[in-house]
Amino acid sequence: MNWEVVIGLEVHLQLATQSKIFSGSSTRFGAEPNTQASAVDLAMPGMLPVLNEQAVRYAVLFGLGIGAEIGQRSVFDRKNYFYPDLPKGYQISQFEQPIVGKGSFTVTLSDGTTKTIGITRAHLEEDAGKSLHDAIPGASGIDLNRAGTPLLEIVSEPDIRSAEEAVAYLKALHTLVTYLGISDGDMSQGSMRCDINLSLRRRGVSEFGTRTEIKNVNSFRFVERAIHSEIERQSDILEDGGVIIQETRLYDAERDETRSMRSKEVANDYRYFPDPDLLPVVLSDETIEAIRATLPELPEAKRERFKKQYGLGDYDAKALCDSQAMANYFEETANAGGDAKLAANWMLSELAAQLNAHNIDLGQAPVSAQQLGQLIIRIKDNTLSSKMAKQVFDALWQGEGEVDAIIDQRGLKQVSDSGALEGLVNEVVAANPDQVAQYQAADEGKQKKLLGFFVGQIMKASKGQANPKLVNELLNKALK
Amino acid sequence: MSVTTSQLSEVATLARLQLEAEQAEPVTNAINQILSLVDQLHALDLHAIAPMAHPRDEIQRLRADVVTETNQREPFQAVAPAAEDGLYVVPPVIE
């Protein structure tokens, strides 16, 4: 392709407050329509907004998390437009003096390289209500439960050059905000929505081309697909010598294409001005430092610590730091079991497979970190072979009790007593003189294969409880 | 600073104000007179003065993040022009 793609993203992040940004209504998701919309949210005459302290704290935490400038004096403005789900006729937002200024954010791509993406700003604003077009025939229904929900709009620089980078950025942002605890990041409930600004330019040209804005894309997969389809659309137009019209478009996932939003507005002119209902927000150095003191260990620092402290490789460290819950579970398992590598292996194979198969989160897993740690202790002290350990894990998953009780109940103890095993080995060797002769006549490669036969016989005789490592050693001796 | 009749009609559209054709010129003139008053402010040297976000020199008080409101849907919808199934009903809007 002759074209270089230039992308900037605007992410609307729903903050995890209990109440709305300017009123004491609940922000709980899924309530009956309009049961969480107060007089302030409905824009009744005479109502005044009062700013939620937690929303401010969360915005500052985000700014500190990406090392951005914090707006020690920020101002709320009115963004004016008419739409039925916006009862005031304006959205309270921030324009010239946002709460978070310039910062940057480094993401790791699939080939292991890193890319730093500039953050232009992040500002606080209120969400609008919801318009339902199918609920009432011939009319639209308005649910204002969402009106006034606090949002942090995070605006990136046009530094992104591919769909892959866009998705990597969003995923890293998602990990960061859930670590910070400022948002549940639940995309299915609209907690993280994304507008994509996209333009193309000929390679080597420094000016940007005309961009379009794709509104409200709400999953990583759709972001990727929307970008691909918009690149194709724009490059087709440009290849044919056409021009791109600056406009707002919607991504239609069913048809996998973007289409123009037929806007009835003459032009978007939001006529921002400072909201006289709200005074400037001023944050002292002390306040900012007090918030900084509550910063948790961030994903990047945690990954590095896991590599150093637990001797993990890049892949394991990254996978285990995907969420704070995962990282905590790992540390608890590693400490309880005394083996970090085994803890990582079990989490990323057996545990991950079960979570996937049952489509549940780690928080709902029926096997606790302490239990997995105990299982690892029993693998390390040779009580369990890895095959037995899998059986115990399955039993733990089914809620059959604690590790040692399951081992007892099922009689799963691995026999590691060489005296007892020696007897078995000798019996099996004595019972199969033909195979012994074959073994002794074979070359080294073939011997290995024949050894499997003996191991199998011994495992069978021991009802699967012989320690396979010890059996191998004893057999090697006996067959010499 | 002044505005033309067509700029005025644009602003009127954005503000959802209906401006009759015969009103266009007198209203434009009236607004331009107000703007000429504002123009007098240009005579002041405001170089070193930061713009004010609010006429009162105070800062925003914050409230604790606590749910204090209860469900008032019934009284609110009783005064709404139209409501159905808990939703406020408006003329169809489709983007």
PDB file of N, CA and C in Angstrom, chain A residues 414-426 466-467 469-471 473-475 477:
ATOM      1  N   GLN A 414       1.615 -41.300  45.396  1.00  0.00           N
ATOM      2  CA  GLN A 414       2.635 -41.833  44.505  1.00  0.00           C
ATOM      3  C   GLN A 414       3.607 -42.660  45.349  1.00  0.00           C
ATOM      4  N   VAL A 415       3.987 -43.862  44.852  1.00  0.00           N
ATOM      5  CA  VAL A 415       4.950 -44.681  45.589  1.00  0.00           C
ATOM      6  C   VAL A 415       6.360 -44.254  45.205  1.00  0.00           C
ATOM      7  N   SER A 416       7.065 -43.687  46.172  1.00  0.00           N
ATOM      8  CA  SER A 416       8.429 -43.232  45.910  1.00  0.00           C
ATOM      9  C   SER A 416       9.432 -43.972  46.791  1.00  0.00           C
ATOM     10  N   ASP A 417       8.941 -45.058  47.407  1.00  0.00           N
ATOM     11  CA  ASP A 417       9.809 -45.856  48.267  1.00  0.00           C
ATOM     12  C   ASP A 417      10.548 -46.847  47.374  1.00  0.00           C
ATOM     13  N   SER A 418      11.876 -46.684  47.251  1.00  0.00           N
ATOM     14  CA  SER A 418      12.584 -47.495  46.259  1.00  0.00           C
ATOM     15  C   SER A 418      12.574 -48.979  46.622  1.00  0.00           C
ATOM     16  N   GLY A 419      12.508 -49.283  47.935  1.00  0.00           N
ATOM     17  CA  GLY A 419      12.431 -50.686  48.340  1.00  0.00           C
ATOM     18  C   GLY A 419      11.189 -51.349  47.769  1.00  0.00           C
ATOM     19  N   ALA A 420      10.025 -50.706  47.951  1.00  0.00           N
ATOM     20  CA  ALA A 420       8.766 -51.266  47.480  1.00  0.00           C
ATOM     21  C   ALA A 420       8.752 -51.351  45.951  1.00  0.00           C
ATOM     22  N   LEU A 421       9.280 -50.311  45.297  1.00  0.00           N
ATOM     23  CA  LEU A 421       9.253 -50.298  43.838  1.00  0.00           C
ATOM     24  C   LEU A 421      10.203 -51.333  43.250  1.00  0.00           C
ATOM     25  N   GLU A 422      11.324 -51.541  43.934  1.00  0.00           N
ATOM     26  CA  GLU A 422      12.303 -52.499  43.441  1.00  0.00           C
ATOM     27  C   GLU A 422      11.664 -53.882  43.277  1.00  0.00           C
ATOM     28  N   GLY A 423      10.855 -54.259  44.282  1.00  0.00           N
ATOM     29  CA  GLY A 423      10.132 -55.534  44.214  1.00  0.00           C
ATOM     30  C   GLY A 423       9.295 -55.610  42.945  1.00  0.00           C
ATOM     31  N   LEU A 424       8.534 -54.549  42.693  1.00  0.00           N
ATOM     32  CA  LEU A 424       7.666 -54.510  41.510  1.00  0.00           C
ATOM     33  C   LEU A 424       8.468 -54.622  40.221  1.00  0.00           C
ATOM     34  N   VAL A 425       9.558 -53.849  40.189  1.00  0.00           N
ATOM     35  CA  VAL A 425      10.399 -53.825  38.994  1.00  0.00           C
ATOM     36  C   VAL A 425      10.937 -55.232  38.717  1.00  0.00           C
ATOM     37  N   ASN A 426      11.423 -55.860  39.774  1.00  0.00           N
ATOM     38  CA  ASN A 426      11.982 -57.209  39.593  1.00  0.00           C
ATOM     39  C   ASN A 426      10.924 -58.193  39.121  1.00  0.00           C
ATOM     40  N   ALA A 466       3.170 -45.572  41.021  1.00  0.00           N
ATOM     41  CA  ALA A 466       4.627 -45.563  41.103  1.00  0.00           C
ATOM     42  C   ALA A 466       5.167 -44.226  40.616  1.00  0.00           C
ATOM     43  N   ASN A 467       6.192 -43.744  41.261  1.00  0.00           N
ATOM     44  CA  ASN A 467       6.865 -42.516  40.837  1.00  0.00           C
ATOM     45  C   ASN A 467       7.622 -42.806  39.536  1.00  0.00           C
ATOM     46  N   LYS A 469       9.711 -41.346  37.666  1.00  0.00           N
ATOM     47  CA  LYS A 469      11.127 -41.018  37.589  1.00  0.00           C
ATOM     48  C   LYS A 469      11.965 -42.134  38.246  1.00  0.00           C
ATOM     49  N   LEU A 470      11.463 -42.560  39.415  1.00  0.00           N
ATOM     50  CA  LEU A 470      12.156 -43.608  40.168  1.00  0.00           C
ATOM     51  C   LEU A 470      12.094 -44.939  39.426  1.00  0.00           C
ATOM     52  N   VAL A 471      10.929 -45.211  38.823  1.00  0.00           N
ATOM     53  CA  VAL A 471      10.757 -46.452  38.054  1.00  0.00           C
ATOM     54  C   VAL A 471      11.802 -46.508  36.944  1.00  0.00           C
ATOM     55  N   GLU A 473      14.702 -45.052  36.781  1.00  0.00           N
ATOM     56  CA  GLU A 473      16.041 -45.283  37.334  1.00  0.00           C
ATOM     57  C   GLU A 473      16.245 -46.756  37.691  1.00  0.00           C
ATOM     58  N   LEU A 474      15.239 -47.324  38.401  1.00  0.00           N
ATOM     59  CA  LEU A 474      15.356 -48.705  38.868  1.00  0.00           C
ATOM     60  C   LEU A 474      15.395 -49.667  37.680  1.00  0.00           C
ATOM     61  N   LEU A 475      14.591 -49.372  36.664  1.00  0.00           N
ATOM     62  CA  LEU A 475      14.546 -50.231  35.478  1.00  0.00           C
ATOM     63  C   LEU A 475      15.893 -50.251  34.771  1.00  0.00           C
ATOM     64  N   LYS A 477      18.694 -49.853  35.957  1.00  0.00           N
ATOM     65  CA  LYS A 477      19.621 -50.686  36.720  1.00  0.00           C
ATOM     66  C   LYS A 477      19.333 -52.171  36.489  1.00  0.00           C
TER      67      LYS A 477
END
